[in-house]
Amino acid sequence: MVDLLSKKIRGFRDILPDESQKFLFLEEKIHNICPLFNTKQIRIPALESLNLFKRSIGESSDIVTKEMYSFKDKNDEIVCMIPEGTASSMRLAFENNLIYDRGIKKNRFYYYTPMFRHERPQKGRYRQFTQFGVEFMGDESIHEDIDLLLMSRMFFEEIELDGLKLNINSLGLAEDRNKYSQELQSYFNNYPESFTDQQMNTIKNNPLRILDSKDQQLTEIINGAPNISSYINKESLKKFDDMVQILDDLHIDYVINNKLVRGLDYYNDLVFEWKTDQLGTQDAICAGGRYDNLSTVIGNEAIPAVGFAMGIDRVVELLDYQNTDLVVGLSVISSSKSDMSKISTLLRNTDNKFTLIQMDTGKSLTKQIKSAVKSNCDILVIVGSEEISNNILTIKDLRSDRDDRTISFDDFSKFIEEY
């Protein structure tokens, strides 16, 4: 190991080429699926005003109190690295008149971007992480909620990720949640010896967050807590029942989880998580719900909205992926120093996707073939003086015993397409 000037900061990580291929694979799937749901890409800035998240997420939330990367910039403005994307997306939509301009406008957005939280690093949790988020704004219909669930399910099907369970619940309206919070406070206060000082502070400020605790010592207490369904208004219960019926009609498996409440203050009605049992305590890889009240906080206008966020780093850990891109080696046997560049340019001038690896021209053909095998090339394109004179390429198949063959330069694109 060399004596480095500096090493990476704790909680941050280097993503090497093999793993990066998985990120690229997922990103391509995302860009292909989102247009099928009329969802357009937005790109949100990495820095926002701290006030945006303090007001929207909740000043007592763990994100705001413990996990924000915030600082004062050279203009004495307090800014932060974005810890989540929903508040930024809502700010962007208002500021650019995408969801309100003398009336509500419907729009669907998605983003794929780095986020930052100063959390304790562990499996599936990093201080810089990549998030795929989707926000449907301007429509209160339950069909928006269903379409969002269908999009997330389609993504998991496309990447062939199995073993996930869809957990759903309803939080009702803000007043329902407030009544339930008071009931939870009374219930948890019966067990003062079971909670830490920090947990007691959470119970005082937002007791719903205790329901999401991963503390094994609290499991029995949490399981015995009152269910939120007893405090939800009739209209919200009807909406939830209608959604459940649609999921049944679509043969989508789900679990109604009355303890699922989500940790942010802006949710109402539907909340959901796609869960896995393969990542330890970090079991949710996609989570979201309806947040009709956030728009009033950010833009002072009531805009119904529903969305989700997906942790791409966690998906990568679960993904069984093998890169199937064709790998082409190029061996140029020539005394001209420019021939390698000329032939490489000709081969790259094709619409087909493949990896081109140039062999060392200073080595013999035998050693170049060995290098191509070691580099996991599928084929080796050999170009010597005879090939250059006749505008042909010799193709050596490195995955089979097939005899070498020759094709014209002009046929290379078709050959790659049909390979």
Short mmCIF file of N, CA, C and O in Angstrom, two decimals, residues 300-401:
data_model
loop_
_atom_site.label_atom_id
_atom_site.label_comp_id
_atom_site.label_asym_id
_atom_site.label_seq_id
_atom_site.Cartn_x
_atom_site.Cartn_y
_atom_site.Cartn_z
N ASN A 300 -47.08 27.42 0.19
CA ASN A 300 -48.29 28.09 0.67
C ASN A 300 -49.49 27.87 -0.26
O ASN A 300 -50.39 28.71 -0.34
N GLU A 301 -49.48 26.75 -0.97
CA GLU A 301 -50.62 26.33 -1.78
C GLU A 301 -50.83 24.83 -1.56
O GLU A 301 -49.86 24.08 -1.43
N ALA A 302 -52.09 24.41 -1.52
CA ALA A 302 -52.40 23.00 -1.28
C ALA A 302 -52.33 22.23 -2.59
O ALA A 302 -53.17 22.40 -3.48
N ILE A 303 -51.31 21.39 -2.73
CA ILE A 303 -51.11 20.58 -3.93
C ILE A 303 -51.01 19.10 -3.51
O ILE A 303 -50.06 18.72 -2.81
N PRO A 304 -51.96 18.26 -3.88
CA PRO A 304 -51.85 16.84 -3.51
C PRO A 304 -50.65 16.20 -4.19
O PRO A 304 -50.29 16.56 -5.32
N ALA A 305 -50.01 15.26 -3.50
CA ALA A 305 -48.81 14.62 -4.07
C ALA A 305 -48.57 13.28 -3.40
O ALA A 305 -48.97 13.04 -2.26
N VAL A 306 -47.91 12.40 -4.15
CA VAL A 306 -47.52 11.08 -3.63
C VAL A 306 -46.20 10.71 -4.29
O VAL A 306 -45.96 11.06 -5.45
N GLY A 307 -45.32 10.02 -3.55
CA GLY A 307 -44.02 9.69 -4.12
C GLY A 307 -43.31 8.60 -3.37
O GLY A 307 -43.80 8.11 -2.34
N PHE A 308 -42.15 8.21 -3.89
CA PHE A 308 -41.31 7.24 -3.18
C PHE A 308 -39.84 7.59 -3.40
O PHE A 308 -39.48 8.34 -4.31
N ALA A 309 -39.00 7.02 -2.55
CA ALA A 309 -37.54 7.12 -2.70
C ALA A 309 -36.95 5.73 -2.54
O ALA A 309 -37.41 4.94 -1.71
N MET A 310 -35.97 5.43 -3.37
CA MET A 310 -35.36 4.10 -3.38
C MET A 310 -33.85 4.22 -3.19
O MET A 310 -33.19 5.00 -3.89
N GLY A 311 -33.31 3.48 -2.24
CA GLY A 311 -31.88 3.49 -2.01
C GLY A 311 -31.15 2.59 -2.99
O GLY A 311 -31.19 1.36 -2.88
N ILE A 312 -30.49 3.18 -3.98
CA ILE A 312 -29.85 2.41 -5.04
C ILE A 312 -28.68 1.58 -4.49
O ILE A 312 -28.45 0.45 -4.94
N ASP A 313 -27.96 2.10 -3.50
CA ASP A 313 -26.84 1.34 -2.93
C ASP A 313 -27.33 0.03 -2.33
O ASP A 313 -26.65 -1.00 -2.43
N ARG A 314 -28.49 0.06 -1.70
CA ARG A 314 -29.05 -1.16 -1.12
C ARG A 314 -29.51 -2.13 -2.20
O ARG A 314 -29.33 -3.34 -2.08
N VAL A 315 -30.09 -1.60 -3.26
CA VAL A 315 -30.51 -2.46 -4.37
C VAL A 315 -29.29 -3.14 -4.98
O VAL A 315 -29.33 -4.34 -5.31
N VAL A 316 -28.20 -2.39 -5.14
CA VAL A 316 -26.96 -2.95 -5.71
C VAL A 316 -26.48 -4.14 -4.89
O VAL A 316 -26.03 -5.16 -5.44
N GLU A 317 -26.57 -4.04 -3.56
CA GLU A 317 -26.12 -5.14 -2.71
C GLU A 317 -26.95 -6.40 -2.91
O GLU A 317 -26.45 -7.52 -2.73
N LEU A 318 -28.21 -6.24 -3.30
CA LEU A 318 -29.09 -7.39 -3.49
C LEU A 318 -29.05 -7.94 -4.91
O LEU A 318 -29.52 -9.05 -5.17
N LEU A 319 -28.49 -7.17 -5.83
CA LEU A 319 -28.60 -7.47 -7.25
C LEU A 319 -27.67 -8.59 -7.68
O LEU A 319 -26.47 -8.56 -7.42
N ASP A 320 -28.23 -9.58 -8.33
CA ASP A 320 -27.44 -10.64 -8.96
C ASP A 320 -27.28 -10.27 -10.43
O ASP A 320 -28.14 -10.55 -11.26
N TYR A 321 -26.16 -9.62 -10.72
CA TYR A 321 -25.99 -9.02 -12.05
C TYR A 321 -24.68 -9.46 -12.68
O TYR A 321 -23.63 -9.43 -12.03
N GLN A 322 -24.74 -9.86 -13.93
CA GLN A 322 -23.56 -10.17 -14.71
C GLN A 322 -23.58 -9.31 -15.97
O GLN A 322 -24.56 -9.30 -16.71
N ASN A 323 -22.51 -8.58 -16.21
CA ASN A 323 -22.43 -7.74 -17.40
C ASN A 323 -22.34 -8.62 -18.64
O ASN A 323 -21.42 -9.42 -18.78
N THR A 324 -23.31 -8.48 -19.53
CA THR A 324 -23.35 -9.31 -20.75
C THR A 324 -22.90 -8.55 -21.99
O THR A 324 -23.07 -9.04 -23.10
N ASP A 325 -22.36 -7.35 -21.81
CA ASP A 325 -21.89 -6.59 -22.97
C ASP A 325 -20.77 -7.35 -23.68
O ASP A 325 -19.91 -7.97 -23.04
N LEU A 326 -20.79 -7.31 -24.99
CA LEU A 326 -19.75 -7.95 -25.79
C LEU A 326 -18.42 -7.25 -25.56
O LEU A 326 -18.33 -6.02 -25.56
N VAL A 327 -17.35 -8.05 -25.36
CA VAL A 327 -16.00 -7.50 -25.17
C VAL A 327 -15.16 -7.88 -26.38
O VAL A 327 -14.97 -9.07 -26.68
N VAL A 328 -14.68 -6.88 -27.09
CA VAL A 328 -13.93 -7.07 -28.33
C VAL A 328 -12.48 -6.64 -28.11
O VAL A 328 -12.21 -5.52 -27.67
N GLY A 329 -11.55 -7.54 -28.39
CA GLY A 329 -10.14 -7.19 -28.37
C GLY A 329 -9.68 -6.79 -29.76
O GLY A 329 -10.22 -7.26 -30.77
N LEU A 330 -8.71 -5.92 -29.85
CA LEU A 330 -8.18 -5.48 -31.14
C LEU A 330 -6.67 -5.67 -31.16
O LEU A 330 -5.95 -5.11 -30.34
N SER A 331 -6.22 -6.47 -32.11
CA SER A 331 -4.80 -6.71 -32.30
C SER A 331 -4.39 -6.15 -33.66
O SER A 331 -4.88 -6.62 -34.70
N VAL A 332 -3.53 -5.15 -33.65
CA VAL A 332 -3.06 -4.54 -34.90
C VAL A 332 -1.57 -4.85 -35.05
O VAL A 332 -0.75 -4.47 -34.22
N ILE A 333 -1.27 -5.58 -36.13
CA ILE A 333 0.12 -5.95 -36.41
C ILE A 333 0.59 -5.08 -37.58
O ILE A 333 0.30 -5.35 -38.74
N SER A 334 1.27 -3.99 -37.25
CA SER A 334 1.63 -3.01 -38.28
C SER A 334 2.83 -2.20 -37.82
O SER A 334 3.03 -1.98 -36.62
N SER A 335 3.61 -1.75 -38.80
CA SER A 335 4.76 -0.91 -38.47
C SER A 335 4.36 0.57 -38.35
O SER A 335 5.13 1.39 -37.87
N SER A 336 3.15 0.89 -38.81
CA SER A 336 2.67 2.27 -38.75
C SER A 336 2.13 2.57 -37.36
O SER A 336 1.27 1.85 -36.85
N LYS A 337 2.60 3.64 -36.75
CA LYS A 337 2.15 4.00 -35.40
C LYS A 337 0.71 4.51 -35.38
O LYS A 337 0.08 4.53 -34.32
N SER A 338 0.18 4.91 -36.52
CA SER A 338 -1.17 5.46 -36.55
C SER A 338 -2.24 4.42 -36.85
O SER A 338 -3.44 4.70 -36.72
N ASP A 339 -1.85 3.20 -37.25
CA ASP A 339 -2.85 2.20 -37.66
C ASP A 339 -3.78 1.79 -36.51
O ASP A 339 -4.98 1.57 -36.72
N MET A 340 -3.24 1.66 -35.28
CA MET A 340 -4.10 1.28 -34.15
C MET A 340 -5.22 2.30 -33.98
O MET A 340 -6.39 1.94 -33.81
N SER A 341 -4.89 3.57 -34.03
CA SER A 341 -5.90 4.62 -33.86
C SER A 341 -6.89 4.63 -35.02
O SER A 341 -8.10 4.82 -34.82
N LYS A 342 -6.39 4.42 -36.24
CA LYS A 342 -7.27 4.40 -37.42
C LYS A 342 -8.27 3.25 -37.33
O LYS A 342 -9.47 3.44 -37.54
N ILE A 343 -7.77 2.04 -37.04
CA ILE A 343 -8.66 0.87 -36.98
C ILE A 343 -9.63 0.99 -35.81
O ILE A 343 -10.82 0.66 -35.94
N SER A 344 -9.14 1.46 -34.68
CA SER A 344 -10.01 1.62 -33.50
C SER A 344 -11.17 2.57 -33.82
O SER A 344 -12.32 2.32 -33.45
N THR A 345 -10.86 3.67 -34.52
CA THR A 345 -11.91 4.63 -34.88
C THR A 345 -12.94 4.00 -35.79
O THR A 345 -14.15 4.23 -35.64
N LEU A 346 -12.48 3.18 -36.74
CA LEU A 346 -13.42 2.50 -37.64
C LEU A 346 -14.35 1.56 -36.88
O LEU A 346 -15.56 1.52 -37.11
N LEU A 347 -13.79 0.79 -35.94
CA LEU A 347 -14.60 -0.16 -35.19
C LEU A 347 -15.58 0.54 -34.25
O LEU A 347 -16.69 0.06 -34.03
N ARG A 348 -15.15 1.66 -33.70
CA ARG A 348 -16.04 2.38 -32.76
C ARG A 348 -17.18 3.09 -33.47
O ARG A 348 -18.16 3.48 -32.83
N ASN A 349 -17.05 3.28 -34.76
CA ASN A 349 -18.07 4.00 -35.52
C ASN A 349 -19.24 3.08 -35.86
O ASN A 349 -19.55 2.80 -37.01
N THR A 350 -19.88 2.59 -34.80
CA THR A 350 -21.03 1.70 -34.97
C THR A 350 -22.05 2.04 -33.90
O THR A 350 -21.70 2.57 -32.84
N ASP A 351 -23.31 1.75 -34.16
CA ASP A 351 -24.37 2.05 -33.19
C ASP A 351 -24.49 0.98 -32.12
O ASP A 351 -25.27 1.13 -31.18
N ASN A 352 -23.74 -0.09 -32.26
CA ASN A 352 -23.87 -1.21 -31.33
C ASN A 352 -22.99 -1.00 -30.10
O ASN A 352 -21.91 -0.41 -30.17
N LYS A 353 -23.45 -1.53 -28.99
CA LYS A 353 -22.76 -1.36 -27.71
C LYS A 353 -21.80 -2.51 -27.48
O LYS A 353 -22.18 -3.68 -27.52
N PHE A 354 -20.53 -2.19 -27.26
CA PHE A 354 -19.54 -3.21 -26.91
C PHE A 354 -18.34 -2.52 -26.26
O PHE A 354 -18.17 -1.31 -26.36
N THR A 355 -17.53 -3.32 -25.58
CA THR A 355 -16.30 -2.82 -24.98
C THR A 355 -15.13 -3.17 -25.89
O THR A 355 -14.99 -4.33 -26.29
N LEU A 356 -14.32 -2.17 -26.23
CA LEU A 356 -13.16 -2.40 -27.11
C LEU A 356 -11.89 -2.28 -26.28
O LEU A 356 -11.63 -1.27 -25.63
N ILE A 357 -11.08 -3.36 -26.31
CA ILE A 357 -9.81 -3.38 -25.59
C ILE A 357 -8.67 -3.49 -26.60
O ILE A 357 -8.62 -4.45 -27.37
N GLN A 358 -7.80 -2.52 -26.59
CA GLN A 358 -6.66 -2.52 -27.52
C GLN A 358 -5.51 -3.34 -26.93
O GLN A 358 -5.10 -3.12 -25.79
N MET A 359 -5.00 -4.28 -27.70
CA MET A 359 -3.86 -5.09 -27.27
C MET A 359 -2.56 -4.30 -27.47
O MET A 359 -2.49 -3.35 -28.25
N ASP A 360 -1.53 -4.72 -26.76
CA ASP A 360 -0.23 -4.06 -26.82
C ASP A 360 0.45 -4.40 -28.15
O ASP A 360 0.81 -5.55 -28.41
N THR A 361 0.64 -3.39 -29.01
CA THR A 361 1.22 -3.61 -30.33
C THR A 361 2.69 -4.02 -30.26
O THR A 361 3.25 -4.51 -31.24
N GLY A 362 3.30 -3.82 -29.10
CA GLY A 362 4.71 -4.19 -28.97
C GLY A 362 4.91 -5.67 -28.70
O GLY A 362 6.05 -6.15 -28.69
N LYS A 363 3.81 -6.40 -28.51
CA LYS A 363 3.92 -7.83 -28.22
C LYS A 363 3.63 -8.64 -29.48
O LYS A 363 3.00 -8.16 -30.42
N SER A 364 4.06 -9.91 -29.47
CA SER A 364 3.78 -10.81 -30.59
C SER A 364 2.29 -11.12 -30.62
O SER A 364 1.57 -10.94 -29.63
N LEU A 365 1.81 -11.64 -31.76
CA LEU A 365 0.41 -11.99 -31.89
C LEU A 365 0.02 -13.05 -30.86
O LEU A 365 -1.07 -12.97 -30.26
N THR A 366 0.89 -14.01 -30.63
CA THR A 366 0.59 -15.06 -29.65
C THR A 366 0.35 -14.46 -28.27
O THR A 366 -0.61 -14.83 -27.57
N LYS A 367 1.21 -13.53 -27.86
CA LYS A 367 1.04 -12.90 -26.55
C LYS A 367 -0.19 -11.99 -26.52
O LYS A 367 -0.86 -11.86 -25.48
N GLN A 368 -0.52 -11.37 -27.66
CA GLN A 368 -1.72 -10.53 -27.71
C GLN A 368 -2.98 -11.38 -27.56
O GLN A 368 -3.94 -10.97 -26.91
N ILE A 369 -2.96 -12.57 -28.15
CA ILE A 369 -4.11 -13.48 -28.00
C ILE A 369 -4.26 -13.89 -26.53
O ILE A 369 -5.37 -13.90 -25.99
N LYS A 370 -3.15 -14.20 -25.88
CA LYS A 370 -3.19 -14.56 -24.46
C LYS A 370 -3.72 -13.40 -23.61
O LYS A 370 -4.51 -13.59 -22.68
N SER A 371 -3.31 -12.19 -23.96
CA SER A 371 -3.79 -11.01 -23.24
C SER A 371 -5.30 -10.82 -23.42
O SER A 371 -6.02 -10.44 -22.49
N ALA A 372 -5.77 -11.09 -24.65
CA ALA A 372 -7.21 -10.97 -24.93
C ALA A 372 -8.01 -11.97 -24.11
O ALA A 372 -9.08 -11.65 -23.58
N VAL A 373 -7.50 -13.20 -24.00
CA VAL A 373 -8.17 -14.23 -23.19
C VAL A 373 -8.20 -13.81 -21.73
O VAL A 373 -9.22 -13.91 -21.04
N LYS A 374 -7.07 -13.30 -21.25
CA LYS A 374 -6.96 -12.86 -19.85
C LYS A 374 -7.90 -11.69 -19.57
O LYS A 374 -8.40 -11.53 -18.44
N SER A 375 -8.14 -10.86 -20.57
CA SER A 375 -9.02 -9.70 -20.41
C SER A 375 -10.49 -10.05 -20.62
O SER A 375 -11.34 -9.16 -20.67
N ASN A 376 -10.79 -11.36 -20.77
CA ASN A 376 -12.17 -11.86 -20.94
C ASN A 376 -12.83 -11.33 -22.21
O ASN A 376 -14.04 -11.06 -22.24
N CYS A 377 -12.04 -11.18 -23.27
CA CYS A 377 -12.61 -10.79 -24.55
C CYS A 377 -13.41 -11.95 -25.14
O CYS A 377 -13.03 -13.11 -25.02
N ASP A 378 -14.52 -11.62 -25.79
CA ASP A 378 -15.31 -12.63 -26.48
C ASP A 378 -14.71 -12.96 -27.84
O ASP A 378 -14.69 -14.12 -28.26
N ILE A 379 -14.25 -11.92 -28.52
CA ILE A 379 -13.61 -12.10 -29.82
C ILE A 379 -12.37 -11.23 -29.89
O ILE A 379 -12.24 -10.25 -29.14
N LEU A 380 -11.47 -11.59 -30.77
CA LEU A 380 -10.29 -10.77 -31.03
C LEU A 380 -10.30 -10.40 -32.51
O LEU A 380 -10.38 -11.28 -33.38
N VAL A 381 -10.27 -9.10 -32.80
CA VAL A 381 -10.19 -8.62 -34.17
C VAL A 381 -8.70 -8.44 -34.51
O VAL A 381 -8.00 -7.67 -33.84
N ILE A 382 -8.23 -9.17 -35.51
CA ILE A 382 -6.82 -9.13 -35.89
C ILE A 382 -6.67 -8.39 -37.22
O ILE A 382 -7.36 -8.70 -38.19
N VAL A 383 -5.78 -7.40 -37.22
CA VAL A 383 -5.57 -6.60 -38.42
C VAL A 383 -4.06 -6.51 -38.68
O VAL A 383 -3.32 -5.90 -37.91
N GLY A 384 -3.64 -7.17 -39.76
CA GLY A 384 -2.25 -7.09 -40.19
C GLY A 384 -2.16 -6.38 -41.53
O GLY A 384 -3.14 -5.78 -42.01
N SER A 385 -1.00 -6.45 -42.16
CA SER A 385 -0.81 -5.75 -43.44
C SER A 385 -1.75 -6.27 -44.51
O SER A 385 -2.27 -5.49 -45.33
N GLU A 386 -1.99 -7.61 -44.52
CA GLU A 386 -2.91 -8.18 -45.52
C GLU A 386 -4.32 -7.66 -45.32
O GLU A 386 -5.01 -7.30 -46.29
N GLU A 387 -4.78 -7.60 -44.07
CA GLU A 387 -6.13 -7.10 -43.79
C GLU A 387 -6.26 -5.64 -44.19
O GLU A 387 -7.28 -5.23 -44.78
N ILE A 388 -5.22 -4.85 -43.89
CA ILE A 388 -5.28 -3.42 -44.23
C ILE A 388 -5.34 -3.23 -45.74
O ILE A 388 -6.11 -2.40 -46.25
N SER A 389 -4.57 -4.02 -46.46
CA SER A 389 -4.54 -3.90 -47.93
C SER A 389 -5.89 -4.26 -48.54
O SER A 389 -6.30 -3.68 -49.56
N ASN A 390 -6.58 -5.23 -47.95
CA ASN A 390 -7.83 -5.74 -48.54
C ASN A 390 -9.09 -5.24 -47.83
O ASN A 390 -10.19 -5.71 -48.12
N ASN A 391 -8.93 -4.30 -46.88
CA ASN A 391 -10.07 -3.75 -46.12
C ASN A 391 -10.91 -4.84 -45.47
O ASN A 391 -12.14 -4.85 -45.52
N ILE A 392 -10.20 -5.79 -44.83
CA ILE A 392 -10.90 -6.87 -44.15
C ILE A 392 -10.41 -6.96 -42.71
O ILE A 392 -9.41 -6.37 -42.32
N LEU A 393 -11.17 -7.71 -41.91
CA LEU A 393 -10.83 -7.97 -40.51
C LEU A 393 -10.84 -9.47 -40.30
O LEU A 393 -11.72 -10.18 -40.80
N THR A 394 -9.87 -9.97 -39.58
CA THR A 394 -9.89 -11.38 -39.18
C THR A 394 -10.49 -11.48 -37.77
O THR A 394 -10.06 -10.76 -36.86
N ILE A 395 -11.48 -12.34 -37.60
CA ILE A 395 -12.19 -12.48 -36.33
C ILE A 395 -11.82 -13.82 -35.70
O ILE A 395 -12.02 -14.89 -36.30
N LYS A 396 -11.23 -13.77 -34.50
CA LYS A 396 -10.93 -14.98 -33.74
C LYS A 396 -11.92 -15.08 -32.58
O LYS A 396 -11.99 -14.19 -31.73
N ASP A 397 -12.70 -16.16 -32.57
CA ASP A 397 -13.68 -16.38 -31.50
C ASP A 397 -12.98 -17.01 -30.31
O ASP A 397 -12.46 -18.13 -30.41
N LEU A 398 -12.96 -16.30 -29.19
CA LEU A 398 -12.25 -16.79 -28.01
C LEU A 398 -13.13 -17.58 -27.05
O LEU A 398 -12.66 -18.08 -26.03
N ARG A 399 -14.42 -17.71 -27.36
CA ARG A 399 -15.35 -18.44 -26.50
C ARG A 399 -15.69 -19.82 -27.05
O ARG A 399 -16.43 -20.58 -26.42
N SER A 400 -15.15 -20.14 -28.24
CA SER A 400 -15.45 -21.45 -28.84
C SER A 400 -14.27 -21.88 -29.70
O SER A 400 -13.30 -21.15 -29.87
N ASP A 401 -14.39 -23.07 -30.27
CA ASP A 401 -13.34 -23.60 -31.15
C ASP A 401 -13.59 -23.26 -32.61
O ASP A 401 -12.99 -23.85 -33.51
#
